[in-house]
PDB file of C-alpha atoms and ligand atoms in Angstrom:
ATOM      1  CA  UNK Q   1     -13.965 -19.649  30.350  1.00  0.00           C
ATOM      2  CA  UNK Q   2     -17.219 -19.466  28.369  1.00  0.00           C
ATOM      3  CA  UNK Q   3     -18.045 -22.044  25.720  1.00  0.00           C
ATOM      4  CA  UNK Q   4     -17.678 -19.652  22.808  1.00  0.00           C
ATOM      5  CA  UNK Q   5     -14.594 -17.498  22.618  1.00  0.00           C
ATOM      6  CA  UNK Q   6     -15.022 -14.040  21.131  1.00  0.00           C
ATOM      7  CA  UNK Q   7     -13.561 -12.683  17.901  1.00  0.00           C
ATOM      8  CA  UNK Q   8     -11.307  -9.772  17.180  1.00  0.00           C
ATOM      9  CA  UNK Q   9     -13.112  -7.560  14.661  1.00  0.00           C
ATOM     10  CA  UNK Q  10     -11.102  -5.036  12.635  1.00  0.00           C
ATOM     11  CA  UNK Q  11     -13.594  -2.274  12.010  1.00  0.00           C
ATOM     12  CA  UNK Q  12     -12.952   0.225   9.225  1.00  0.00           C
ATOM     13  CA  UNK Q  13     -14.136   3.747  10.022  1.00  0.00           C
ATOM     14  CA  UNK Q  14     -14.601   6.866   7.852  1.00  0.00           C
ATOM     15  CA  UNK Q  15     -11.586   8.706   6.371  1.00  0.00           C
ATOM     16  CA  UNK Q  16     -13.413  12.010   6.709  1.00  0.00           C
ATOM     17  CA  UNK Q  17     -17.118  11.711   6.101  1.00  0.00           C
ATOM     18  CA  UNK Q  18     -18.977  10.229   9.061  1.00  0.00           C
ATOM     19  CA  UNK Q  19     -21.719   9.112   6.666  1.00  0.00           C
ATOM     20  CA  UNK Q  20     -19.289   6.404   5.537  1.00  0.00           C
ATOM     21  CA  UNK Q  21     -19.609   4.531   8.837  1.00  0.00           C
ATOM     22  CA  UNK Q  22     -21.448   1.409   7.722  1.00  0.00           C
ATOM     23  CA  UNK Q  23     -24.401  -0.050   9.653  1.00  0.00           C
ATOM     24  CA  UNK Q  24     -22.385  -3.213  10.174  1.00  0.00           C
ATOM     25  CA  UNK Q  25     -19.456  -1.183  11.568  1.00  0.00           C
ATOM     26  CA  UNK Q  26     -21.815   0.513  14.049  1.00  0.00           C
ATOM     27  CA  UNK Q  27     -23.255  -2.869  14.986  1.00  0.00           C
ATOM     28  CA  UNK Q  28     -19.785  -4.331  15.597  1.00  0.00           C
ATOM     29  CA  UNK Q  29     -18.836  -1.375  17.817  1.00  0.00           C
ATOM     30  CA  UNK Q  30     -22.109  -1.516  19.751  1.00  0.00           C
ATOM     31  CA  UNK Q  31     -21.816  -5.269  20.276  1.00  0.00           C
ATOM     32  CA  UNK Q  32     -18.169  -5.313  21.383  1.00  0.00           C
ATOM     33  CA  UNK Q  33     -17.213  -6.048  24.965  1.00  0.00           C
ATOM     34  CA  UNK Q  34     -14.092  -3.961  24.410  1.00  0.00           C
ATOM     35  CA  UNK Q  35     -13.075  -1.361  21.807  1.00  0.00           C
ATOM     36  CA  UNK Q  36      -9.361  -0.837  21.190  1.00  0.00           C
ATOM     37  CA  UNK Q  37      -8.953   2.614  19.676  1.00  0.00           C
ATOM     38  CA  UNK Q  38      -5.948   4.618  18.528  1.00  0.00           C
ATOM     39  CA  UNK Q  39      -7.391   7.730  20.135  1.00  0.00           C
ATOM     40  CA  UNK Q  40     -10.221   7.790  22.669  1.00  0.00           C
ATOM     41  CA  UNK Q  41     -11.496  11.275  21.656  1.00  0.00           C
ATOM     42  CA  UNK Q  42     -11.777  10.297  17.986  1.00  0.00           C
ATOM     43  CA  UNK Q  43     -13.647   7.103  18.802  1.00  0.00           C
ATOM     44  CA  UNK Q  44     -15.889   8.948  21.267  1.00  0.00           C
ATOM     45  CA  UNK Q  45     -17.001  11.231  18.405  1.00  0.00           C
ATOM     46  CA  UNK Q  46     -17.744   8.204  16.248  1.00  0.00           C
ATOM     47  CA  UNK Q  47     -19.656   6.445  19.024  1.00  0.00           C
ATOM     48  CA  UNK Q  48     -21.715   9.590  19.682  1.00  0.00           C
ATOM     49  CA  UNK Q  49     -22.504   9.801  15.967  1.00  0.00           C
ATOM     50  CA  UNK Q  50     -23.693   6.180  15.990  1.00  0.00           C
ATOM     51  CA  UNK Q  51     -25.583   6.614  19.286  1.00  0.00           C
ATOM     52  CA  UNK Q  52     -23.442   3.986  21.025  1.00  0.00           C
ATOM     53  CA  UNK Q  53     -22.929   4.177  24.780  1.00  0.00           C
ATOM     54  CA  UNK Q  54     -21.550   1.986  27.532  1.00  0.00           C
ATOM     55  CA  UNK Q  55     -18.816   0.144  25.675  1.00  0.00           C
ATOM     56  CA  UNK Q  56     -15.424  -0.113  27.362  1.00  0.00           C
ATOM     57  CA  UNK Q  57     -12.771   1.708  25.333  1.00  0.00           C
ATOM     58  CA  UNK Q  58      -9.008   1.373  25.751  1.00  0.00           C
ATOM     59  CA  UNK Q  59      -6.178   3.027  23.842  1.00  0.00           C
ATOM     60  CA  UNK Q  60      -4.168   0.918  21.415  1.00  0.00           C
ATOM     61  CA  UNK Q  61      -1.799   3.260  19.602  1.00  0.00           C
ATOM     62  CA  UNK Q  62       1.686   2.589  18.254  1.00  0.00           C
ATOM     63  CA  UNK Q  63       3.125   2.904  21.798  1.00  0.00           C
ATOM     64  CA  UNK Q  64       0.483   0.938  23.729  1.00  0.00           C
ATOM     65  CA  UNK Q  65      -0.645  -1.690  21.214  1.00  0.00           C
ATOM     66  CA  UNK Q  66       1.603  -4.360  22.727  1.00  0.00           C
ATOM     67  CA  UNK Q  67       0.466  -3.586  26.297  1.00  0.00           C
ATOM     68  CA  UNK Q  68      -3.156  -4.100  25.292  1.00  0.00           C
ATOM     69  CA  UNK Q  69      -2.652  -7.685  24.201  1.00  0.00           C
ATOM     70  CA  UNK Q  70      -3.376  -9.378  27.594  1.00  0.00           C
ATOM     71  CA  UNK Q  71      -6.625  -7.390  27.991  1.00  0.00           C
ATOM     72  CA  UNK Q  72      -7.686  -8.325  24.445  1.00  0.00           C
ATOM     73  CA  UNK Q  73      -6.899 -12.025  24.952  1.00  0.00           C
ATOM     74  CA  UNK Q  74      -8.719 -12.133  28.313  1.00  0.00           C
ATOM     75  CA  UNK Q  75     -11.813 -10.508  26.809  1.00  0.00           C
ATOM     76  CA  UNK Q  76     -11.826 -12.969  23.895  1.00  0.00           C
ATOM     77  CA  UNK Q  77     -11.309 -15.976  26.181  1.00  0.00           C
ATOM     78  CA  UNK Q  78     -14.219 -14.722  28.263  1.00  0.00           C
ATOM     79  CA  UNK Q  79     -16.495 -14.840  25.208  1.00  0.00           C
ATOM     80  CA  UNK Q  80     -16.569 -11.109  24.412  1.00  0.00           C
ATOM     81  CA  UNK Q  81     -15.838  -9.657  20.987  1.00  0.00           C
ATOM     82  CA  UNK Q  82     -13.127  -7.026  20.692  1.00  0.00           C
ATOM     83  CA  UNK Q  83     -13.443  -4.262  18.084  1.00  0.00           C
ATOM     84  CA  UNK Q  84     -10.245  -2.637  16.876  1.00  0.00           C
ATOM     85  CA  UNK Q  85     -10.437   0.802  15.243  1.00  0.00           C
ATOM     86  CA  UNK Q  86      -7.797   3.294  14.177  1.00  0.00           C
ATOM     87  CA  UNK Q  87      -8.176   7.060  13.862  1.00  0.00           C
ATOM     88  CA  UNK Q  88      -9.467   6.722  10.325  1.00  0.00           C
ATOM     89  CA  UNK Q  89      -9.892   4.092   7.649  1.00  0.00           C
ATOM     90  CA  UNK Q  90      -8.767   0.520   7.984  1.00  0.00           C
ATOM     91  CA  UNK Q  91      -6.785  -0.540  11.065  1.00  0.00           C
ATOM     92  CA  UNK Q  92      -3.398  -2.019  10.215  1.00  0.00           C
ATOM     93  CA  UNK Q  93      -2.973   0.121   7.093  1.00  0.00           C
ATOM     94  CA  UNK Q  94      -0.264   2.622   8.113  1.00  0.00           C
ATOM     95  CA  UNK Q  95      -1.979   2.370  11.497  1.00  0.00           C
ATOM     96  CA  UNK Q  96      -1.763   0.089  14.568  1.00  0.00           C
ATOM     97  CA  UNK Q  97      -3.384  -3.327  14.425  1.00  0.00           C
ATOM     98  CA  UNK Q  98      -0.855  -5.792  13.074  1.00  0.00           C
ATOM     99  CA  UNK Q  99       0.590  -6.753  16.485  1.00  0.00           C
ATOM    100  CA  UNK Q 100      -2.790  -7.392  18.097  1.00  0.00           C
ATOM    101  CA  UNK Q 101      -3.917  -9.436  15.077  1.00  0.00           C
ATOM    102  CA  UNK Q 102      -0.772 -11.599  15.310  1.00  0.00           C
ATOM    103  CA  UNK Q 103      -1.190 -12.141  19.062  1.00  0.00           C
ATOM    104  CA  UNK Q 104      -4.882 -13.051  18.704  1.00  0.00           C
ATOM    105  CA  UNK Q 105      -4.134 -15.544  15.919  1.00  0.00           C
ATOM    106  CA  UNK Q 106      -1.258 -17.029  17.909  1.00  0.00           C
ATOM    107  CA  UNK Q 107      -3.619 -17.514  20.857  1.00  0.00           C
ATOM    108  CA  UNK Q 108      -5.961 -19.453  18.566  1.00  0.00           C
ATOM    109  CA  UNK Q 109      -8.815 -16.934  18.416  1.00  0.00           C
ATOM    110  CA  UNK Q 110     -10.719 -15.774  15.358  1.00  0.00           C
ATOM    111  CA  UNK Q 111      -9.982 -12.525  13.532  1.00  0.00           C
ATOM    112  CA  UNK Q 112     -12.573 -11.013  11.280  1.00  0.00           C
ATOM    113  CA  UNK Q 113     -13.285  -7.613   9.730  1.00  0.00           C
ATOM    114  CA  UNK Q 114     -15.949  -5.096   8.891  1.00  0.00           C
ATOM    115  CA  UNK Q 115     -14.306  -3.702   5.762  1.00  0.00           C
ATOM    116  CA  UNK Q 116     -14.759  -0.147   4.616  1.00  0.00           C
ATOM    117  CA  UNK Q 117     -12.834   3.032   3.830  1.00  0.00           C
ATOM    118  CA  UNK Q 118      -9.113   3.000   3.093  1.00  0.00           C
ATOM    119  CA  UNK Q 119      -7.583   6.164   1.671  1.00  0.00           C
ATOM    120  CA  UNK Q 120      -5.136   4.290  -0.592  1.00  0.00           C
ATOM    121  CA  UNK Q 121      -7.890   2.457  -2.454  1.00  0.00           C
ATOM    122  CA  UNK Q 122     -10.167   5.517  -2.590  1.00  0.00           C
ATOM    123  CA  UNK Q 123      -7.345   7.515  -4.238  1.00  0.00           C
ATOM    124  CA  UNK Q 124      -6.390   4.674  -6.561  1.00  0.00           C
ATOM    125  CA  UNK Q 125      -9.883   4.218  -7.947  1.00  0.00           C
ATOM    126  CA  UNK Q 126     -10.412   7.916  -8.670  1.00  0.00           C
ATOM    127  CA  UNK Q 127      -6.901   8.347 -10.093  1.00  0.00           C
ATOM    128  CA  UNK Q 128      -7.654   7.160 -13.615  1.00  0.00           C
ATOM    129  CA  UNK Q 129      -4.311   5.305 -13.532  1.00  0.00           C
ATOM    130  CA  UNK Q 130      -4.075   1.549 -13.948  1.00  0.00           C
ATOM    131  CA  UNK Q 131      -5.807  -0.310 -11.121  1.00  0.00           C
ATOM    132  CA  UNK Q 132      -5.017  -3.759 -12.537  1.00  0.00           C
ATOM    133  CA  UNK Q 133      -1.779  -4.115 -10.589  1.00  0.00           C
ATOM    134  CA  UNK Q 134      -0.659  -1.740  -7.852  1.00  0.00           C
ATOM    135  CA  UNK Q 135       1.616  -1.584  -4.834  1.00  0.00           C
ATOM    136  CA  UNK Q 136       1.101   0.246  -1.567  1.00  0.00           C
ATOM    137  CA  UNK Q 137       4.223   1.904  -0.179  1.00  0.00           C
ATOM    138  CA  UNK Q 138       2.668   3.812   2.738  1.00  0.00           C
ATOM    139  CA  UNK Q 139       4.865   6.674   3.956  1.00  0.00           C
ATOM    140  CA  UNK Q 140       8.334   6.830   2.375  1.00  0.00           C
ATOM    141  CA  UNK Q 141      11.213   7.068   4.892  1.00  0.00           C
ATOM    142  CA  UNK Q 142      11.804  10.692   5.851  1.00  0.00           C
ATOM    143  CA  UNK Q 143      15.516  11.030   5.077  1.00  0.00           C
ATOM    144  CA  UNK Q 144      18.858   9.473   4.354  1.00  0.00           C
ATOM    145  CA  UNK Q 145      19.911   6.471   2.312  1.00  0.00           C
ATOM    146  CA  UNK Q 146      16.715   4.622   3.150  1.00  0.00           C
ATOM    147  CA  UNK Q 147      14.637   7.372   1.538  1.00  0.00           C
ATOM    148  CA  UNK Q 148      16.910   7.548  -1.536  1.00  0.00           C
ATOM    149  CA  UNK Q 149      16.753   3.750  -1.962  1.00  0.00           C
ATOM    150  CA  UNK Q 150      12.985   3.614  -1.574  1.00  0.00           C
ATOM    151  CA  UNK Q 151      12.479   6.447  -4.075  1.00  0.00           C
ATOM    152  CA  UNK Q 152      14.747   4.686  -6.587  1.00  0.00           C
ATOM    153  CA  UNK Q 153      12.766   1.444  -6.164  1.00  0.00           C
ATOM    154  CA  UNK Q 154       9.474   3.332  -6.558  1.00  0.00           C
ATOM    155  CA  UNK Q 155      10.787   5.024  -9.719  1.00  0.00           C
ATOM    156  CA  UNK Q 156      11.610   1.610 -11.250  1.00  0.00           C
ATOM    157  CA  UNK Q 157       8.331  -0.052 -10.158  1.00  0.00           C
ATOM    158  CA  UNK Q 158       6.233  -1.020 -13.211  1.00  0.00           C
ATOM    159  CA  UNK Q 159       2.952  -1.215 -11.246  1.00  0.00           C
ATOM    160  CA  UNK Q 160       0.958   1.791 -10.060  1.00  0.00           C
ATOM    161  CA  UNK Q 161       2.371   2.976  -6.712  1.00  0.00           C
ATOM    162  CA  UNK Q 162       0.250   4.408  -3.900  1.00  0.00           C
ATOM    163  CA  UNK Q 163       1.915   6.556  -1.237  1.00  0.00           C
ATOM    164  CA  UNK Q 164       0.723   8.375   1.861  1.00  0.00           C
ATOM    165  CA  UNK Q 165       2.229  11.719   2.783  1.00  0.00           C
ATOM    166  CA  UNK Q 166       1.896  14.325   5.508  1.00  0.00           C
ATOM    167  CA  UNK Q 167       1.014  17.887   4.408  1.00  0.00           C
ATOM    168  CA  UNK Q 168       4.313  19.389   5.581  1.00  0.00           C
ATOM    169  CA  UNK Q 169       6.288  16.889   3.480  1.00  0.00           C
ATOM    170  CA  UNK Q 170       4.157  16.631   0.352  1.00  0.00           C
ATOM    171  CA  UNK Q 171       5.998  19.320  -1.701  1.00  0.00           C
ATOM    172  CA  UNK Q 172       9.391  17.819  -0.867  1.00  0.00           C
ATOM    173  CA  UNK Q 173       8.228  14.293  -1.760  1.00  0.00           C
ATOM    174  CA  UNK Q 174       6.790  15.463  -5.084  1.00  0.00           C
ATOM    175  CA  UNK Q 175      10.104  17.248  -5.836  1.00  0.00           C
ATOM    176  CA  UNK Q 176      12.059  14.080  -4.952  1.00  0.00           C
ATOM    177  CA  UNK Q 177       9.757  11.992  -7.162  1.00  0.00           C
ATOM    178  CA  UNK Q 178      10.422  14.412 -10.054  1.00  0.00           C
ATOM    179  CA  UNK Q 179      14.143  13.862  -9.491  1.00  0.00           C
ATOM    180  CA  UNK Q 180      13.745  10.062  -9.300  1.00  0.00           C
ATOM    181  CA  UNK Q 181      11.176   9.498 -12.086  1.00  0.00           C
ATOM    182  CA  UNK Q 182      11.617  12.533 -14.332  1.00  0.00           C
ATOM    183  CA  UNK Q 183       9.035  15.317 -14.788  1.00  0.00           C
ATOM    184  CA  UNK Q 184       6.882  13.471 -17.330  1.00  0.00           C
ATOM    185  CA  UNK Q 185       5.641  10.567 -15.195  1.00  0.00           C
ATOM    186  CA  UNK Q 186       1.864  10.771 -14.655  1.00  0.00           C
ATOM    187  CA  UNK Q 187       0.768  11.247 -11.076  1.00  0.00           C
ATOM    188  CA  UNK Q 188      -2.403  11.919  -9.136  1.00  0.00           C
ATOM    189  CA  UNK Q 189      -2.415  13.829  -5.857  1.00  0.00           C
ATOM    190  CA  UNK Q 190      -5.639  13.220  -3.946  1.00  0.00           C
ATOM    191  CA  UNK Q 191      -6.336  15.537  -1.025  1.00  0.00           C
ATOM    192  CA  UNK Q 192      -9.009  15.410   1.693  1.00  0.00           C
ATOM    193  CA  UNK Q 193     -10.957  12.558   0.086  1.00  0.00           C
ATOM    194  CA  UNK Q 194     -14.630  12.381   1.130  1.00  0.00           C
ATOM    195  CA  UNK Q 195     -14.291  15.761   2.934  1.00  0.00           C
ATOM    196  CA  UNK Q 196     -15.514  19.264   2.133  1.00  0.00           C
ATOM    197  CA  UNK Q 197     -12.283  20.340   0.431  1.00  0.00           C
ATOM    198  CA  UNK Q 198     -11.711  17.155  -1.536  1.00  0.00           C
ATOM    199  CA  UNK Q 199      -9.390  17.898  -4.456  1.00  0.00           C
ATOM    200  CA  UNK Q 200      -7.706  15.652  -7.019  1.00  0.00           C
ATOM    201  CA  UNK Q 201      -4.821  16.940  -9.173  1.00  0.00           C
ATOM    202  CA  UNK Q 202      -3.801  14.865 -12.168  1.00  0.00           C
ATOM    203  CA  UNK Q 203      -0.911  15.394 -14.585  1.00  0.00           C
ATOM    204  CA  UNK Q 204       2.815  14.953 -15.154  1.00  0.00           C
ATOM    205  CA  UNK Q 205       4.905  15.102 -11.970  1.00  0.00           C
ATOM    206  CA  UNK Q 206       6.659  18.270 -13.146  1.00  0.00           C
ATOM    207  CA  UNK Q 207       3.361  20.160 -13.345  1.00  0.00           C
ATOM    208  CA  UNK Q 208       1.970  19.303  -9.911  1.00  0.00           C
ATOM    209  CA  UNK Q 209       1.665  22.314  -7.640  1.00  0.00           C
ATOM    210  CA  UNK Q 210       0.456  21.624  -4.121  1.00  0.00           C
ATOM    211  CA  UNK Q 211       0.347  25.332  -3.221  1.00  0.00           C
ATOM    212  CA  UNK Q 212       0.053  25.779   0.533  1.00  0.00           C
ATOM    213  CA  UNK Q 213      -0.478  22.168   1.598  1.00  0.00           C
ATOM    214  CA  UNK Q 214      -3.389  21.519   3.929  1.00  0.00           C
ATOM    215  CA  UNK Q 215      -5.122  18.324   4.974  1.00  0.00           C
ATOM    216  CA  UNK Q 216      -4.367  14.729   4.092  1.00  0.00           C
ATOM    217  CA  UNK Q 217      -2.784  13.523   0.868  1.00  0.00           C
ATOM    218  CA  UNK Q 218      -2.405  10.342  -1.133  1.00  0.00           C
ATOM    219  CA  UNK Q 219      -0.007  10.215  -4.094  1.00  0.00           C
ATOM    220  CA  UNK Q 220      -0.808   7.737  -6.864  1.00  0.00           C
ATOM    221  CA  UNK Q 221       2.090   7.328  -9.268  1.00  0.00           C
ATOM    222  CA  UNK Q 222       1.861   5.713 -12.664  1.00  0.00           C
ATOM    223  CA  UNK Q 223       4.124   2.662 -13.055  1.00  0.00           C
ATOM    224  CA  UNK Q 224       7.486   2.944 -14.811  1.00  0.00           C
ATOM    225  CA  UNK Q 225       7.199   2.505 -18.574  1.00  0.00           C
ATOM    226  CA  UNK Q 226       8.762  -0.716 -19.919  1.00  0.00           C
ATOM    227  CA  UNK Q 227      12.495  -0.361 -20.192  1.00  0.00           C
ATOM    228  CA  UNK Q 228      13.821   0.142 -23.733  1.00  0.00           C
ATOM    229  CA  UNK Q 229      17.308  -0.826 -22.682  1.00  0.00           C
ATOM    230  CA  UNK Q 230      18.474  -3.717 -24.858  1.00  0.00           C
ATOM    231  CA  UNK Q 231      19.096  -6.890 -22.828  1.00  0.00           C
ATOM    232  CA  UNK Q 232      22.759  -7.771 -22.286  1.00  0.00           C
ATOM    233  CA  UNK Q 233      24.456 -10.584 -24.221  1.00  0.00           C
ATOM    234  CA  UNK Q 234      24.429 -12.954 -21.244  1.00  0.00           C
ATOM    235  CA  UNK Q 235      20.632 -12.730 -21.002  1.00  0.00           C
ATOM    236  CA  UNK Q 236      20.357 -13.430 -24.747  1.00  0.00           C
ATOM    237  CA  UNK Q 237      22.813 -16.365 -24.564  1.00  0.00           C
ATOM    238  CA  UNK Q 238      20.892 -17.864 -21.672  1.00  0.00           C
ATOM    239  CA  UNK Q 239      17.613 -17.633 -23.632  1.00  0.00           C
ATOM    240  CA  UNK Q 240      19.323 -19.175 -26.688  1.00  0.00           C
ATOM    241  CA  UNK Q 241      20.753 -22.025 -24.638  1.00  0.00           C
ATOM    242  CA  UNK Q 242      17.265 -22.709 -23.367  1.00  0.00           C
ATOM    243  CA  UNK Q 243      15.763 -22.760 -26.888  1.00  0.00           C
ATOM    244  CA  UNK Q 244      18.597 -24.936 -28.258  1.00  0.00           C
ATOM    245  CA  UNK Q 245      18.271 -27.241 -25.269  1.00  0.00           C
ATOM    246  CA  UNK Q 246      14.587 -27.665 -26.118  1.00  0.00           C
ATOM    247  CA  UNK Q 247      15.627 -28.993 -29.552  1.00  0.00           C
ATOM    248  CA  UNK Q 248      15.245 -25.822 -31.655  1.00  0.00           C
ATOM    249  CA  UNK Q 249      17.620 -25.367 -34.617  1.00  0.00           C
ATOM    250  CA  UNK Q 250      20.020 -22.397 -34.644  1.00  0.00           C
ATOM    251  CA  UNK Q 251      17.884 -20.253 -36.945  1.00  0.00           C
ATOM    252  CA  UNK Q 252      14.696 -21.139 -35.131  1.00  0.00           C
ATOM    253  CA  UNK Q 253      16.189 -20.362 -31.697  1.00  0.00           C
ATOM    254  CA  UNK Q 254      17.646 -17.065 -32.941  1.00  0.00           C
ATOM    255  CA  UNK Q 255      14.288 -16.013 -34.436  1.00  0.00           C
ATOM    256  CA  UNK Q 256      12.368 -16.821 -31.260  1.00  0.00           C
ATOM    257  CA  UNK Q 257      14.825 -14.993 -28.991  1.00  0.00           C
ATOM    258  CA  UNK Q 258      15.120 -12.015 -31.376  1.00  0.00           C
ATOM    259  CA  UNK Q 259      11.378 -11.573 -31.304  1.00  0.00           C
ATOM    260  CA  UNK Q 260      11.114 -11.970 -27.534  1.00  0.00           C
ATOM    261  CA  UNK Q 261      13.773  -9.323 -26.802  1.00  0.00           C
ATOM    262  CA  UNK Q 262      13.166  -7.042 -29.830  1.00  0.00           C
ATOM    263  CA  UNK Q 263      16.735  -7.413 -31.138  1.00  0.00           C
ATOM    264  CA  UNK Q 264      17.930  -7.971 -34.741  1.00  0.00           C
ATOM    265  CA  UNK Q 265      17.797 -11.613 -35.892  1.00  0.00           C
ATOM    266  CA  UNK Q 266      21.405 -11.314 -37.101  1.00  0.00           C
ATOM    267  CA  UNK Q 267      22.621 -10.474 -33.588  1.00  0.00           C
ATOM    268  CA  UNK Q 268      20.698 -13.364 -32.090  1.00  0.00           C
ATOM    269  CA  UNK Q 269      21.966 -15.714 -34.815  1.00  0.00           C
ATOM    270  CA  UNK Q 270      25.643 -14.887 -34.276  1.00  0.00           C
ATOM    271  CA  UNK Q 271      25.232 -15.302 -30.514  1.00  0.00           C
ATOM    272  CA  UNK Q 272      23.480 -18.631 -31.142  1.00  0.00           C
ATOM    273  CA  UNK Q 273      26.394 -19.818 -33.284  1.00  0.00           C
ATOM    274  CA  UNK Q 274      28.819 -18.775 -30.524  1.00  0.00           C
ATOM    275  CA  UNK Q 275      26.682 -20.601 -27.945  1.00  0.00           C
ATOM    276  CA  UNK Q 276      26.787 -23.795 -30.022  1.00  0.00           C
ATOM    277  CA  UNK Q 277      30.593 -23.602 -30.262  1.00  0.00           C
ATOM    278  CA  UNK Q 278      30.843 -23.415 -26.478  1.00  0.00           C
ATOM    279  CA  UNK Q 279      28.943 -26.679 -26.075  1.00  0.00           C
TER     280      UNK Q 279
HETATM  281  N1  SAM N   1      -5.629   3.605   8.090  1.00  0.00           N
HETATM  282  C1  SAM N   1      -5.777   4.693   7.169  1.00  0.00           C
HETATM  283  C2  SAM N   1      -6.382   4.155   5.870  1.00  0.00           C
HETATM  284  O1  SAM N   1      -7.004   3.090   5.896  1.00  0.00           O
HETATM  285  O2  SAM N   1      -6.261   4.815   4.854  1.00  0.00           O
HETATM  286  C3  SAM N   1      -4.489   5.427   6.940  1.00  0.00           C
HETATM  287  C4  SAM N   1      -3.918   6.050   8.176  1.00  0.00           C
HETATM  288  S1  SAM N   1      -2.437   6.934   7.927  1.00  0.00           S
HETATM  289  C5  SAM N   1      -1.888   7.236   9.562  1.00  0.00           C
HETATM  290  C6  SAM N   1      -2.994   8.518   7.504  1.00  0.00           C
HETATM  291  C7  SAM N   1      -2.681   8.886   6.057  1.00  0.00           C
HETATM  292  O3  SAM N   1      -3.705   8.353   5.206  1.00  0.00           O
HETATM  293  C8  SAM N   1      -2.697  10.383   5.788  1.00  0.00           C
HETATM  294  O4  SAM N   1      -1.441  10.974   6.086  1.00  0.00           O
HETATM  295  C9  SAM N   1      -2.985  10.424   4.311  1.00  0.00           C
HETATM  296  O5  SAM N   1      -1.822  10.139   3.572  1.00  0.00           O
HETATM  297  C10 SAM N   1      -3.976   9.242   4.148  1.00  0.00           C
HETATM  298  N2  SAM N   1      -5.366   9.721   4.304  1.00  0.00           N
HETATM  299  C11 SAM N   1      -6.217   9.413   5.298  1.00  0.00           C
HETATM  300  N3  SAM N   1      -7.406   9.990   5.089  1.00  0.00           N
HETATM  301  C12 SAM N   1      -7.317  10.663   3.924  1.00  0.00           C
HETATM  302  C13 SAM N   1      -8.217  11.451   3.164  1.00  0.00           C
HETATM  303  N4  SAM N   1      -9.450  11.690   3.585  1.00  0.00           N
HETATM  304  N5  SAM N   1      -7.790  11.971   1.994  1.00  0.00           N
HETATM  305  C14 SAM N   1      -6.523  11.752   1.577  1.00  0.00           C
HETATM  306  N6  SAM N   1      -5.627  11.030   2.264  1.00  0.00           N
HETATM  307  C15 SAM N   1      -6.017  10.479   3.413  1.00  0.00           C
END
């Protein structure tokens, strides 16, 4: 074993435009003793573009990622760096990578990254929707209860939601989102980002028309508006008990809770009186 063990480097690659391959990404690929790639033809194109030759490439896709682990660990122990790339964008994001990262960390080696393109973030930042808080849902399950449950959770999610979708399922997913969220929820459908036919549609869900879907899509959905449902009495009583327990008087506690939940002071006051009687 050499004195210095190598590092696993997660290298982000373009999501369409080869010009987005960063100099540091090219350097990491050129300097690697081994490149783990989701698809050898795709990586060969990238390596040709960057003028890189004579690097050993092995396939690490969703079926073979686990099998690659011994080769990766041996290379690292021998002092070589291993670059991990997926077909496009950032490895590990709806792409293989997670298993190799876990195995490398468990073996005590370093994991680092050359960050770069990721379709979810590219779509989010051009969406015009809130970027302050967002969640990434990847691909929604294709069918059944799991799909229905996930769509219901997405519909109730207050943060901006980013989804990936395949072209042959995009129309169906938009229709299901209309059913789950209603037609008025704002959405952005970003297609073929960074490519020749890049297109971004923005508007209410009910007005999105994907036509004949072609290429790659990201859906960015505005978060659910705050619920206007009044809180139930138990929630109010619990808040009142807390205020009273902190030493507030009945009126004071009722006023504070009424303001917090947007309910009439009278309602809060009578619940506060009831709460005091229970004590
Ligand atoms: N690892 C990739 C990343 O960092 O974005 C994602 C890989 S995932 C298998 C592929 C999905 O990403 C596509 O189905 C699409 O939803 C989205 N995608 C990738 N490239 C895209 C692009 N140029 N424009 C829009 N969506 C894209």
